[in-house]
Amino acid sequence: MTATTTPSSVHPQPSFVPETDRELTYLGAFNEAMFQLMREDEDIFVAGEDVGLQGGVFGSFKGLSDEFGERRVVDTPIAEQAIVGLGIGAAVAGLRPVVDLMFFDFVMVAMDQIANQAAKLKYMFGGKATLPLTITTNGGAGLSAAAQHSQSLEAMLCHVPGLKVVMPSSPADLKGLLVACVRENNPTILVKNKRMFGTTGLVPEELYEIPLGVGNVVREGNDVTIVAYGRMVEESEKAAQRLADEHGLSCEIIDPRTVQPLDTDLIVASAKKTNRVVVVHEAVRFGGLGAEIAAQVQEEAFDYLDAPVARVAAPFSPIPFSPGLEGHYVPNAKRISAGILETLGRPVPGA
Amino acid sequence: MEPSVEIIKDLHRRMLRIRLFEEAAGKLFEGNKMPGFLHLYVGQEAVAAGVCVAMRDDDQVSSTHRGHGHLVAKGGDLSKMMAELMGKADGYCNGKGGSMHICDLDLNMLGANGIVGGGTPIAVGAGFANKYRGNDTVSVAFFGDGSTNIGAFHEAINMAAALKLPVLFICENNEYGEYTRRDKVMAINDVVDRAAGYGIPGVIVDGMDAMAVYEASLEGLDRARRGEGPTFIECKTYRYYNHHGVQTLGMKYRTDEEVEEWKKKDCIDALEKRVTDAGLISAEELAAVRAEVEAEVAEAVEFGENSPYPDASTLLTDVYTEMV
Ligand SMILES: Cc1ncc(C[n+]2csc(CCOP(=O)(O)OP(=O)(O)O)c2C)c(N)n1
Ligand SMILES: [Mg+2]
């Protein structure tokens, strides 16, 4: 059933990203933003394992210690709880820390400091604490890094009031969102995707900010809305292109960019326009963001929906090591296409 | 107690099995036949061999991200190990775990671990079970210098000391945690200084000397078996390769000279020289052992290469134990 008042388009979105023709990698965009932020604000410092001399195990912080020295780029012991705690204490004391946890999985090691301390101090203290703390980390599967180095755990963080969770899907977004996180006066967690480090895109040289909580219309379309974030945006774009070429379908892709706070307005507006929604994420399906997004869409756009909100996500198991298994685990363009065709009631080739 | 010739031969063979296994794994990794992360144990063989020769088969081991050596020393099957590292169906974990999660519970090797500090509390739990049952089995926690900086480590060792559990703590101090030198992240020179803070005995041994490690371990194990609680042994050692992968030289965080200095103290060379000089074991016999191990490793590589990737139908198995 399609409601009679179908909005013709989602509300226009400012891009927040200035014009440019300069290309940069995802990792390069992060690195550049760190340099620019640290030059701008003496209160910003970085702490984490191997961030100094080594510049981070993936090179995120490369060169920072040469310019800013050991005072502002701190190699810490292997101590995730204390690394986050250092950030919390320093933030409360007036600094603007960026603390790094090498892998998203290690966020679990620091969970007390993140969920019981950072997230709640302000509220518990009757609003009296301010925590301009940024936690950066690296998530995502597909590198045979196995069950303890590949997870996507954003749903766990989004469930804790007081945290903001950011999952950038492009080099330009990564830069603008990192800037927003660092300037934000609340605890934020920014999750890069490990498989996107070398991905290139147009990234303005100047410092710019993409506000947290504002999603992006990555591709406009009319037949179905794909909600995806992080690396799944790239896979969804491939799927959308394939469906356009092979089935004449027009997919709209909405990237919320931050999963907490979530740009529900943008998702709902798109749902009202296309009447069908497929949510895509790398995290396991059960209890994932897809469940929250589906619930919000049905609460606010029930009468507009022509099909149940579908989810394309990882199955309910830890992440396998073998490429032979991991290839079947991580959602990809093919599985996204199949999910969309099913939602549209079309036959799925090869199914 | 001076190790017997039989013990020395055992130490030698176990070290060699680790060394040659690791070097073969490194080659496969370089040739892109081994996916994921590879943390090689080469350089530290005297530790795993020394401790495991001193152990009984029923004693348990918890390990680290650098865990191949511990499993080999515990008697691991090189073929199943190689297949696992290659992500194959016939591997120890059916391809689900890989290098960082390799284990053999039948050999009481309770698993490598991807989380620094993750394994030590598990060894304490095994020690608790041993004491609970009233047997004289001991569990051994292998861990790096870097891991002694994490909360889980402190919590676990303090608990073992407080409950007087039969656990042997083996610190493999190779002077680095990834790319950061130890003295940057701890204010003490010897990790063993920490033992006093937990109220347990601590000793330092030359981690390049398998016999010294063996003797110290035997004492620590016996003490635990007698119900006198944990011992902390710090083994001074070195990893030849980079933290991960197969590069040895040209690193920003350590000098090439330092690597070369440590290689002069190589545990296998040193043991071979000592026993041949003393006329305990002939050079021919040592060479024959090497040839045997080489053949075993070659067989393991072939086994790994010929093993299939796991079937997609196994993706969702083993998430839970099914009720029977
Ligand atoms: C909780 C956690 N933090 C960080 C890491 C990343 N990491 C893997 S190995 C390692 C260094 C460990 O150093 P050490 O304990 O000395 O062992 P070594 O590598 O020297 O054998 C680090 C930081 C991890 N795996 N788990
Ligand atoms: Mg170390």
mmCIF file with all atom_site columns, N, CA, C and O in Angstrom, chain B residues 143-150 153-154 157 169-177 181-183 185-198 200-205 232-237:
data_model
loop_
_atom_site.group_PDB
_atom_site.id
_atom_site.type_symbol
_atom_site.label_atom_id
_atom_site.label_alt_id
_atom_site.label_comp_id
_atom_site.label_asym_id
_atom_site.label_entity_id
_atom_site.label_seq_id
_atom_site.pdbx_PDB_ins_code
_atom_site.Cartn_x
_atom_site.Cartn_y
_atom_site.Cartn_z
_atom_site.occupancy
_atom_site.B_iso_or_equiv
_atom_site.pdbx_formal_charge
_atom_site.auth_seq_id
_atom_site.auth_comp_id
_atom_site.auth_asym_id
_atom_site.auth_atom_id
_atom_site.pdbx_PDB_model_num
ATOM 1   N N  . PHE B 1 143 ? 53.465 -15.020 28.454 1.00 0.00 ? 143 PHE B N  1
ATOM 2   C CA . PHE B 1 143 ? 53.032 -13.662 28.091 1.00 0.00 ? 143 PHE B CA 1
ATOM 3   C C  . PHE B 1 143 ? 54.242 -12.788 27.805 1.00 0.00 ? 143 PHE B C  1
ATOM 4   O O  . PHE B 1 143 ? 55.349 -13.065 28.256 1.00 0.00 ? 143 PHE B O  1
ATOM 5   N N  . GLY B 1 144 ? 54.022 -11.736 27.040 1.00 0.00 ? 144 GLY B N  1
ATOM 6   C CA . GLY B 1 144 ? 55.102 -10.827 26.672 1.00 0.00 ? 144 GLY B CA 1
ATOM 7   C C  . GLY B 1 144 ? 55.324 -9.759  27.723 1.00 0.00 ? 144 GLY B C  1
ATOM 8   O O  . GLY B 1 144 ? 54.481 -9.539  28.599 1.00 0.00 ? 144 GLY B O  1
ATOM 9   N N  . ASP B 1 145 ? 56.461 -9.070  27.624 1.00 0.00 ? 145 ASP B N  1
ATOM 10  C CA . ASP B 1 145 ? 56.743 -7.946  28.524 1.00 0.00 ? 145 ASP B CA 1
ATOM 11  C C  . ASP B 1 145 ? 55.635 -6.894  28.428 1.00 0.00 ? 145 ASP B C  1
ATOM 12  O O  . ASP B 1 145 ? 55.170 -6.358  29.436 1.00 0.00 ? 145 ASP B O  1
ATOM 13  N N  . GLY B 1 146 ? 55.215 -6.624  27.204 1.00 0.00 ? 146 GLY B N  1
ATOM 14  C CA . GLY B 1 146 ? 54.217 -5.572  26.993 1.00 0.00 ? 146 GLY B CA 1
ATOM 15  C C  . GLY B 1 146 ? 52.896 -5.876  27.674 1.00 0.00 ? 146 GLY B C  1
ATOM 16  O O  . GLY B 1 146 ? 52.209 -4.966  28.155 1.00 0.00 ? 146 GLY B O  1
ATOM 17  N N  . SER B 1 147 ? 52.565 -7.148  27.731 1.00 0.00 ? 147 SER B N  1
ATOM 18  C CA . SER B 1 147 ? 51.263 -7.518  28.294 1.00 0.00 ? 147 SER B CA 1
ATOM 19  C C  . SER B 1 147 ? 51.212 -7.327  29.803 1.00 0.00 ? 147 SER B C  1
ATOM 20  O O  . SER B 1 147 ? 50.139 -7.309  30.387 1.00 0.00 ? 147 SER B O  1
ATOM 21  N N  . THR B 1 148 ? 52.383 -7.173  30.432 1.00 0.00 ? 148 THR B N  1
ATOM 22  C CA . THR B 1 148 ? 52.349 -6.984  31.887 1.00 0.00 ? 148 THR B CA 1
ATOM 23  C C  . THR B 1 148 ? 51.889 -5.567  32.253 1.00 0.00 ? 148 THR B C  1
ATOM 24  O O  . THR B 1 148 ? 51.802 -5.219  33.421 1.00 0.00 ? 148 THR B O  1
ATOM 25  N N  . ASN B 1 149 ? 51.615 -4.758  31.231 1.00 0.00 ? 149 ASN B N  1
ATOM 26  C CA . ASN B 1 149 ? 51.126 -3.396  31.496 1.00 0.00 ? 149 ASN B CA 1
ATOM 27  C C  . ASN B 1 149 ? 49.605 -3.304  31.457 1.00 0.00 ? 149 ASN B C  1
ATOM 28  O O  . ASN B 1 149 ? 49.053 -2.224  31.653 1.00 0.00 ? 149 ASN B O  1
ATOM 29  N N  . ILE B 1 150 ? 48.950 -4.399  31.165 1.00 0.00 ? 150 ILE B N  1
ATOM 30  C CA . ILE B 1 150 ? 47.503 -4.312  31.003 1.00 0.00 ? 150 ILE B CA 1
ATOM 31  C C  . ILE B 1 150 ? 46.783 -4.824  32.255 1.00 0.00 ? 150 ILE B C  1
ATOM 32  O O  . ILE B 1 150 ? 47.295 -5.683  32.982 1.00 0.00 ? 150 ILE B O  1
ATOM 33  N N  . PHE B 1 153 ? 46.291 -8.608  33.166 1.00 0.00 ? 153 PHE B N  1
ATOM 34  C CA . PHE B 1 153 ? 47.461 -9.296  33.688 1.00 0.00 ? 153 PHE B CA 1
ATOM 35  C C  . PHE B 1 153 ? 47.570 -9.113  35.205 1.00 0.00 ? 153 PHE B C  1
ATOM 36  O O  . PHE B 1 153 ? 47.709 -10.084 35.954 1.00 0.00 ? 153 PHE B O  1
ATOM 37  N N  . HIS B 1 154 ? 47.486 -7.865  35.640 1.00 0.00 ? 154 HIS B N  1
ATOM 38  C CA . HIS B 1 154 ? 47.617 -7.584  37.078 1.00 0.00 ? 154 HIS B CA 1
ATOM 39  C C  . HIS B 1 154 ? 46.530 -8.283  37.881 1.00 0.00 ? 154 HIS B C  1
ATOM 40  O O  . HIS B 1 154 ? 46.776 -8.859  38.932 1.00 0.00 ? 154 HIS B O  1
ATOM 41  N N  . ILE B 1 157 ? 47.307 -12.219 37.964 1.00 0.00 ? 157 ILE B N  1
ATOM 42  C CA . ILE B 1 157 ? 48.464 -12.710 38.726 1.00 0.00 ? 157 ILE B CA 1
ATOM 43  C C  . ILE B 1 157 ? 48.249 -12.455 40.220 1.00 0.00 ? 157 ILE B C  1
ATOM 44  O O  . ILE B 1 157 ? 48.593 -13.285 41.068 1.00 0.00 ? 157 ILE B O  1
ATOM 45  N N  . PHE B 1 169 ? 54.116 -18.369 35.890 1.00 0.00 ? 169 PHE B N  1
ATOM 46  C CA . PHE B 1 169 ? 54.036 -17.195 35.015 1.00 0.00 ? 169 PHE B CA 1
ATOM 47  C C  . PHE B 1 169 ? 55.360 -17.031 34.265 1.00 0.00 ? 169 PHE B C  1
ATOM 48  O O  . PHE B 1 169 ? 56.394 -16.815 34.888 1.00 0.00 ? 169 PHE B O  1
ATOM 49  N N  . ILE B 1 170 ? 55.282 -17.161 32.946 1.00 0.00 ? 170 ILE B N  1
ATOM 50  C CA . ILE B 1 170 ? 56.492 -17.063 32.127 1.00 0.00 ? 170 ILE B CA 1
ATOM 51  C C  . ILE B 1 170 ? 56.440 -15.799 31.288 1.00 0.00 ? 170 ILE B C  1
ATOM 52  O O  . ILE B 1 170 ? 55.693 -15.701 30.310 1.00 0.00 ? 170 ILE B O  1
ATOM 53  N N  . CYS B 1 171 ? 57.254 -14.833 31.678 1.00 0.00 ? 171 CYS B N  1
ATOM 54  C CA . CYS B 1 171 ? 57.318 -13.581 30.923 1.00 0.00 ? 171 CYS B CA 1
ATOM 55  C C  . CYS B 1 171 ? 58.411 -13.688 29.869 1.00 0.00 ? 171 CYS B C  1
ATOM 56  O O  . CYS B 1 171 ? 59.577 -13.930 30.183 1.00 0.00 ? 171 CYS B O  1
ATOM 57  N N  . GLU B 1 172 ? 58.021 -13.519 28.615 1.00 0.00 ? 172 GLU B N  1
ATOM 58  C CA . GLU B 1 172 ? 59.010 -13.507 27.533 1.00 0.00 ? 172 GLU B CA 1
ATOM 59  C C  . GLU B 1 172 ? 59.330 -12.055 27.235 1.00 0.00 ? 172 GLU B C  1
ATOM 60  O O  . GLU B 1 172 ? 58.626 -11.390 26.480 1.00 0.00 ? 172 GLU B O  1
ATOM 61  N N  . ASN B 1 173 ? 60.375 -11.588 27.874 1.00 0.00 ? 173 ASN B N  1
ATOM 62  C CA . ASN B 1 173 ? 60.761 -10.188 27.688 1.00 0.00 ? 173 ASN B CA 1
ATOM 63  C C  . ASN B 1 173 ? 61.666 -10.072 26.476 1.00 0.00 ? 173 ASN B C  1
ATOM 64  O O  . ASN B 1 173 ? 62.857 -10.336 26.543 1.00 0.00 ? 173 ASN B O  1
ATOM 65  N N  . ASN B 1 174 ? 61.080 -9.654  25.364 1.00 0.00 ? 174 ASN B N  1
ATOM 66  C CA . ASN B 1 174 ? 61.860 -9.452  24.132 1.00 0.00 ? 174 ASN B CA 1
ATOM 67  C C  . ASN B 1 174 ? 62.096 -7.964  23.879 1.00 0.00 ? 174 ASN B C  1
ATOM 68  O O  . ASN B 1 174 ? 62.422 -7.553  22.773 1.00 0.00 ? 174 ASN B O  1
ATOM 69  N N  . GLU B 1 175 ? 61.904 -7.161  24.907 1.00 0.00 ? 175 GLU B N  1
ATOM 70  C CA . GLU B 1 175 ? 62.264 -5.733  24.910 1.00 0.00 ? 175 GLU B CA 1
ATOM 71  C C  . GLU B 1 175 ? 61.336 -4.829  24.102 1.00 0.00 ? 175 GLU B C  1
ATOM 72  O O  . GLU B 1 175 ? 61.510 -3.614  24.091 1.00 0.00 ? 175 GLU B O  1
ATOM 73  N N  . TYR B 1 176 ? 60.365 -5.394  23.399 1.00 0.00 ? 176 TYR B N  1
ATOM 74  C CA . TYR B 1 176 ? 59.459 -4.543  22.627 1.00 0.00 ? 176 TYR B CA 1
ATOM 75  C C  . TYR B 1 176 ? 58.029 -5.052  22.730 1.00 0.00 ? 176 TYR B C  1
ATOM 76  O O  . TYR B 1 176 ? 57.796 -6.252  22.829 1.00 0.00 ? 176 TYR B O  1
ATOM 77  N N  . GLY B 1 177 ? 57.106 -4.120  22.678 1.00 0.00 ? 177 GLY B N  1
ATOM 78  C CA . GLY B 1 177 ? 55.718 -4.439  22.423 1.00 0.00 ? 177 GLY B CA 1
ATOM 79  C C  . GLY B 1 177 ? 55.420 -3.767  21.098 1.00 0.00 ? 177 GLY B C  1
ATOM 80  O O  . GLY B 1 177 ? 55.481 -2.545  21.001 1.00 0.00 ? 177 GLY B O  1
ATOM 81  N N  . ARG B 1 181 ? 59.635 0.478   22.447 1.00 0.00 ? 181 ARG B N  1
ATOM 82  C CA . ARG B 1 181 ? 60.609 -0.159  23.338 1.00 0.00 ? 181 ARG B CA 1
ATOM 83  C C  . ARG B 1 181 ? 60.101 -0.156  24.762 1.00 0.00 ? 181 ARG B C  1
ATOM 84  O O  . ARG B 1 181 ? 59.435 0.755   25.207 1.00 0.00 ? 181 ARG B O  1
ATOM 85  N N  . ARG B 1 182 ? 60.446 -1.243  25.440 1.00 0.00 ? 182 ARG B N  1
ATOM 86  C CA . ARG B 1 182 ? 59.926 -1.475  26.782 1.00 0.00 ? 182 ARG B CA 1
ATOM 87  C C  . ARG B 1 182 ? 60.181 -0.320  27.747 1.00 0.00 ? 182 ARG B C  1
ATOM 88  O O  . ARG B 1 182 ? 59.313 0.048   28.531 1.00 0.00 ? 182 ARG B O  1
ATOM 89  N N  . ASP B 1 183 ? 61.381 0.273   27.673 1.00 0.00 ? 183 ASP B N  1
ATOM 90  C CA . ASP B 1 183 ? 61.707 1.297   28.671 1.00 0.00 ? 183 ASP B CA 1
ATOM 91  C C  . ASP B 1 183 ? 60.866 2.564   28.503 1.00 0.00 ? 183 ASP B C  1
ATOM 92  O O  . ASP B 1 183 ? 60.867 3.437   29.357 1.00 0.00 ? 183 ASP B O  1
ATOM 93  N N  . VAL B 1 185 ? 57.599 2.373   28.201 1.00 0.00 ? 185 VAL B N  1
ATOM 94  C CA . VAL B 1 185 ? 56.264 2.092   28.731 1.00 0.00 ? 185 VAL B CA 1
ATOM 95  C C  . VAL B 1 185 ? 56.266 1.411   30.092 1.00 0.00 ? 185 VAL B C  1
ATOM 96  O O  . VAL B 1 185 ? 55.218 0.994   30.586 1.00 0.00 ? 185 VAL B O  1
ATOM 97  N N  . MET B 1 186 ? 57.462 1.254   30.699 1.00 0.00 ? 186 MET B N  1
ATOM 98  C CA . MET B 1 186 ? 57.509 0.837   32.104 1.00 0.00 ? 186 MET B CA 1
ATOM 99  C C  . MET B 1 186 ? 58.736 1.457   32.761 1.00 0.00 ? 186 MET B C  1
ATOM 100 O O  . MET B 1 186 ? 59.765 1.633   32.116 1.00 0.00 ? 186 MET B O  1
ATOM 101 N N  . ALA B 1 187 ? 58.604 1.794   34.030 1.00 0.00 ? 187 ALA B N  1
ATOM 102 C CA . ALA B 1 187 ? 59.668 2.524   34.700 1.00 0.00 ? 187 ALA B CA 1
ATOM 103 C C  . ALA B 1 187 ? 60.628 1.603   35.452 1.00 0.00 ? 187 ALA B C  1
ATOM 104 O O  . ALA B 1 187 ? 61.421 2.053   36.272 1.00 0.00 ? 187 ALA B O  1
ATOM 105 N N  . ILE B 1 188 ? 60.559 0.293   35.195 1.00 0.00 ? 188 ILE B N  1
ATOM 106 C CA . ILE B 1 188 ? 61.480 -0.648  35.838 1.00 0.00 ? 188 ILE B CA 1
ATOM 107 C C  . ILE B 1 188 ? 62.326 -1.306  34.759 1.00 0.00 ? 188 ILE B C  1
ATOM 108 O O  . ILE B 1 188 ? 61.921 -1.359  33.595 1.00 0.00 ? 188 ILE B O  1
ATOM 109 N N  . ASN B 1 189 ? 63.496 -1.798  35.138 1.00 0.00 ? 189 ASN B N  1
ATOM 110 C CA . ASN B 1 189 ? 64.371 -2.425  34.147 1.00 0.00 ? 189 ASN B CA 1
ATOM 111 C C  . ASN B 1 189 ? 64.082 -3.899  33.981 1.00 0.00 ? 189 ASN B C  1
ATOM 112 O O  . ASN B 1 189 ? 64.246 -4.453  32.896 1.00 0.00 ? 189 ASN B O  1
ATOM 113 N N  . ASP B 1 190 ? 63.697 -4.533  35.067 1.00 0.00 ? 190 ASP B N  1
ATOM 114 C CA . ASP B 1 190 ? 63.380 -5.952  35.005 1.00 0.00 ? 190 ASP B CA 1
ATOM 115 C C  . ASP B 1 190 ? 61.897 -6.128  35.308 1.00 0.00 ? 190 ASP B C  1
ATOM 116 O O  . ASP B 1 190 ? 61.419 -5.680  36.354 1.00 0.00 ? 190 ASP B O  1
ATOM 117 N N  . VAL B 1 191 ? 61.218 -6.805  34.400 1.00 0.00 ? 191 VAL B N  1
ATOM 118 C CA . VAL B 1 191 ? 59.778 -7.005  34.596 1.00 0.00 ? 191 VAL B CA 1
ATOM 119 C C  . VAL B 1 191 ? 59.528 -7.770  35.895 1.00 0.00 ? 191 VAL B C  1
ATOM 120 O O  . VAL B 1 191 ? 58.524 -7.582  36.570 1.00 0.00 ? 191 VAL B O  1
ATOM 121 N N  . VAL B 1 192 ? 60.494 -8.629  36.234 1.00 0.00 ? 192 VAL B N  1
ATOM 122 C CA . VAL B 1 192 ? 60.341 -9.491  37.402 1.00 0.00 ? 192 VAL B CA 1
ATOM 123 C C  . VAL B 1 192 ? 60.169 -8.697  38.705 1.00 0.00 ? 192 VAL B C  1
ATOM 124 O O  . VAL B 1 192 ? 59.631 -9.216  39.682 1.00 0.00 ? 192 VAL B O  1
ATOM 125 N N  . ASP B 1 193 ? 60.588 -7.441  38.695 1.00 0.00 ? 193 ASP B N  1
ATOM 126 C CA . ASP B 1 193 ? 60.390 -6.603  39.885 1.00 0.00 ? 193 ASP B CA 1
ATOM 127 C C  . ASP B 1 193 ? 58.926 -6.601  40.311 1.00 0.00 ? 193 ASP B C  1
ATOM 128 O O  . ASP B 1 193 ? 58.606 -6.371  41.476 1.00 0.00 ? 193 ASP B O  1
ATOM 129 N N  . ARG B 1 194 ? 58.067 -6.817  39.371 1.00 0.00 ? 194 ARG B N  1
ATOM 130 C CA . ARG B 1 194 ? 56.630 -6.797  39.682 1.00 0.00 ? 194 ARG B CA 1
ATOM 131 C C  . ARG B 1 194 ? 56.236 -7.955  40.608 1.00 0.00 ? 194 ARG B C  1
ATOM 132 O O  . ARG B 1 194 ? 55.266 -7.834  41.363 1.00 0.00 ? 194 ARG B O  1
ATOM 133 N N  . ALA B 1 195 ? 56.960 -9.076  40.539 1.00 0.00 ? 195 ALA B N  1
ATOM 134 C CA . ALA B 1 195 ? 56.590 -10.261 41.319 1.00 0.00 ? 195 ALA B CA 1
ATOM 135 C C  . ALA B 1 195 ? 56.470 -9.912  42.805 1.00 0.00 ? 195 ALA B C  1
ATOM 136 O O  . ALA B 1 195 ? 55.544 -10.353 43.489 1.00 0.00 ? 195 ALA B O  1
ATOM 137 N N  . ALA B 1 196 ? 57.412 -9.093  43.282 1.00 0.00 ? 196 ALA B N  1
ATOM 138 C CA . ALA B 1 196 ? 57.413 -8.719  44.705 1.00 0.00 ? 196 ALA B CA 1
ATOM 139 C C  . ALA B 1 196 ? 56.100 -8.055  45.091 1.00 0.00 ? 196 ALA B C  1
ATOM 140 O O  . ALA B 1 196 ? 55.575 -8.269  46.188 1.00 0.00 ? 196 ALA B O  1
ATOM 141 N N  . GLY B 1 197 ? 55.562 -7.276  44.176 1.00 0.00 ? 197 GLY B N  1
ATOM 142 C CA . GLY B 1 197 ? 54.306 -6.585  44.441 1.00 0.00 ? 197 GLY B CA 1
ATOM 143 C C  . GLY B 1 197 ? 53.122 -7.528  44.590 1.00 0.00 ? 197 GLY B C  1
ATOM 144 O O  . GLY B 1 197 ? 52.107 -7.161  45.179 1.00 0.00 ? 197 GLY B O  1
ATOM 145 N N  . TYR B 1 198 ? 53.270 -8.709  44.061 1.00 0.00 ? 198 TYR B N  1
ATOM 146 C CA . TYR B 1 198 ? 52.203 -9.707  44.207 1.00 0.00 ? 198 TYR B CA 1
ATOM 147 C C  . TYR B 1 198 ? 52.532 -10.702 45.325 1.00 0.00 ? 198 TYR B C  1
ATOM 148 O O  . TYR B 1 198 ? 51.754 -11.622 45.594 1.00 0.00 ? 198 TYR B O  1
ATOM 149 N N  . ILE B 1 200 ? 55.020 -12.948 45.300 1.00 0.00 ? 200 ILE B N  1
ATOM 150 C CA . ILE B 1 200 ? 55.441 -14.278 44.819 1.00 0.00 ? 200 ILE B CA 1
ATOM 151 C C  . ILE B 1 200 ? 56.907 -14.220 44.405 1.00 0.00 ? 200 ILE B C  1
ATOM 152 O O  . ILE B 1 200 ? 57.407 -13.145 44.069 1.00 0.00 ? 200 ILE B O  1
ATOM 153 N N  . PRO B 1 201 ? 57.597 -15.358 44.417 1.00 0.00 ? 201 PRO B N  1
ATOM 154 C CA . PRO B 1 201 ? 59.001 -15.323 44.008 1.00 0.00 ? 201 PRO B CA 1
ATOM 155 C C  . PRO B 1 201 ? 59.150 -15.031 42.522 1.00 0.00 ? 201 PRO B C  1
ATOM 156 O O  . PRO B 1 201 ? 58.318 -15.435 41.720 1.00 0.00 ? 201 PRO B O  1
ATOM 157 N N  . GLY B 1 202 ? 60.212 -14.313 42.205 1.00 0.00 ? 202 GLY B N  1
ATOM 158 C CA . GLY B 1 202 ? 60.491 -14.005 40.813 1.00 0.00 ? 202 GLY B CA 1
ATOM 159 C C  . GLY B 1 202 ? 61.941 -14.278 40.498 1.00 0.00 ? 202 GLY B C  1
ATOM 160 O O  . GLY B 1 202 ? 62.812 -14.012 41.325 1.00 0.00 ? 202 GLY B O  1
ATOM 161 N N  . VAL B 1 203 ? 62.209 -14.840 39.331 1.00 0.00 ? 203 VAL B N  1
ATOM 162 C CA . VAL B 1 203 ? 63.591 -15.074 38.920 1.00 0.00 ? 203 VAL B CA 1
ATOM 163 C C  . VAL B 1 203 ? 63.795 -14.614 37.490 1.00 0.00 ? 203 VAL B C  1
ATOM 164 O O  . VAL B 1 203 ? 62.862 -14.603 36.691 1.00 0.00 ? 203 VAL B O  1
ATOM 165 N N  . ILE B 1 204 ? 65.047 -14.237 37.212 1.00 0.00 ? 204 ILE B N  1
ATOM 166 C CA . ILE B 1 204 ? 65.409 -13.860 35.845 1.00 0.00 ? 204 ILE B CA 1
ATOM 167 C C  . ILE B 1 204 ? 66.243 -14.986 35.263 1.00 0.00 ? 204 ILE B C  1
ATOM 168 O O  . ILE B 1 204 ? 67.141 -15.497 35.928 1.00 0.00 ? 204 ILE B O  1
ATOM 169 N N  . VAL B 1 205 ? 65.941 -15.397 34.044 1.00 0.00 ? 205 VAL B N  1
ATOM 170 C CA . VAL B 1 205 ? 66.825 -16.350 33.385 1.00 0.00 ? 205 VAL B CA 1
ATOM 171 C C  . VAL B 1 205 ? 67.182 -15.854 31.988 1.00 0.00 ? 205 VAL B C  1
ATOM 172 O O  . VAL B 1 205 ? 66.470 -15.036 31.404 1.00 0.00 ? 205 VAL B O  1
ATOM 173 N N  . PHE B 1 232 ? 57.093 -16.402 39.264 1.00 0.00 ? 232 PHE B N  1
ATOM 174 C CA . PHE B 1 232 ? 57.225 -15.533 38.082 1.00 0.00 ? 232 PHE B CA 1
ATOM 175 C C  . PHE B 1 232 ? 58.629 -15.710 37.529 1.00 0.00 ? 232 PHE B C  1
ATOM 176 O O  . PHE B 1 232 ? 59.612 -15.508 38.246 1.00 0.00 ? 232 PHE B O  1
ATOM 177 N N  . ILE B 1 233 ? 58.732 -16.116 36.273 1.00 0.00 ? 233 ILE B N  1
ATOM 178 C CA . ILE B 1 233 ? 60.048 -16.240 35.645 1.00 0.00 ? 233 ILE B CA 1
ATOM 179 C C  . ILE B 1 233 ? 60.128 -15.268 34.479 1.00 0.00 ? 233 ILE B C  1
ATOM 180 O O  . ILE B 1 233 ? 59.290 -15.295 33.580 1.00 0.00 ? 233 ILE B O  1
ATOM 181 N N  . GLU B 1 234 ? 61.112 -14.398 34.527 1.00 0.00 ? 234 GLU B N  1
ATOM 182 C CA . GLU B 1 234 ? 61.328 -13.481 33.402 1.00 0.00 ? 234 GLU B CA 1
ATOM 183 C C  . GLU B 1 234 ? 62.441 -14.033 32.527 1.00 0.00 ? 234 GLU B C  1
ATOM 184 O O  . GLU B 1 234 ? 63.574 -14.217 32.992 1.00 0.00 ? 234 GLU B O  1
ATOM 185 N N  . CYS B 1 235 ? 62.133 -14.304 31.272 1.00 0.00 ? 235 CYS B N  1
ATOM 186 C CA . CYS B 1 235 ? 63.122 -14.815 30.330 1.00 0.00 ? 235 CYS B CA 1
ATOM 187 C C  . CYS B 1 235 ? 63.539 -13.679 29.414 1.00 0.00 ? 235 CYS B C  1
ATOM 188 O O  . CYS B 1 235 ? 62.715 -13.130 28.691 1.00 0.00 ? 235 CYS B O  1
ATOM 189 N N  . LYS B 1 236 ? 64.821 -13.318 29.462 1.00 0.00 ? 236 LYS B N  1
ATOM 190 C CA . LYS B 1 236 ? 65.315 -12.238 28.602 1.00 0.00 ? 236 LYS B CA 1
ATOM 191 C C  . LYS B 1 236 ? 65.575 -12.822 27.227 1.00 0.00 ? 236 LYS B C  1
ATOM 192 O O  . LYS B 1 236 ? 66.416 -13.712 27.063 1.00 0.00 ? 236 LYS B O  1
ATOM 193 N N  . THR B 1 237 ? 64.853 -12.333 26.252 1.00 0.00 ? 237 THR B N  1
ATOM 194 C CA . THR B 1 237 ? 64.955 -12.930 24.924 1.00 0.00 ? 237 THR B CA 1
ATOM 195 C C  . THR B 1 237 ? 64.769 -11.866 23.851 1.00 0.00 ? 237 THR B C  1
ATOM 196 O O  . THR B 1 237 ? 64.789 -10.666 24.144 1.00 0.00 ? 237 THR B O  1
#
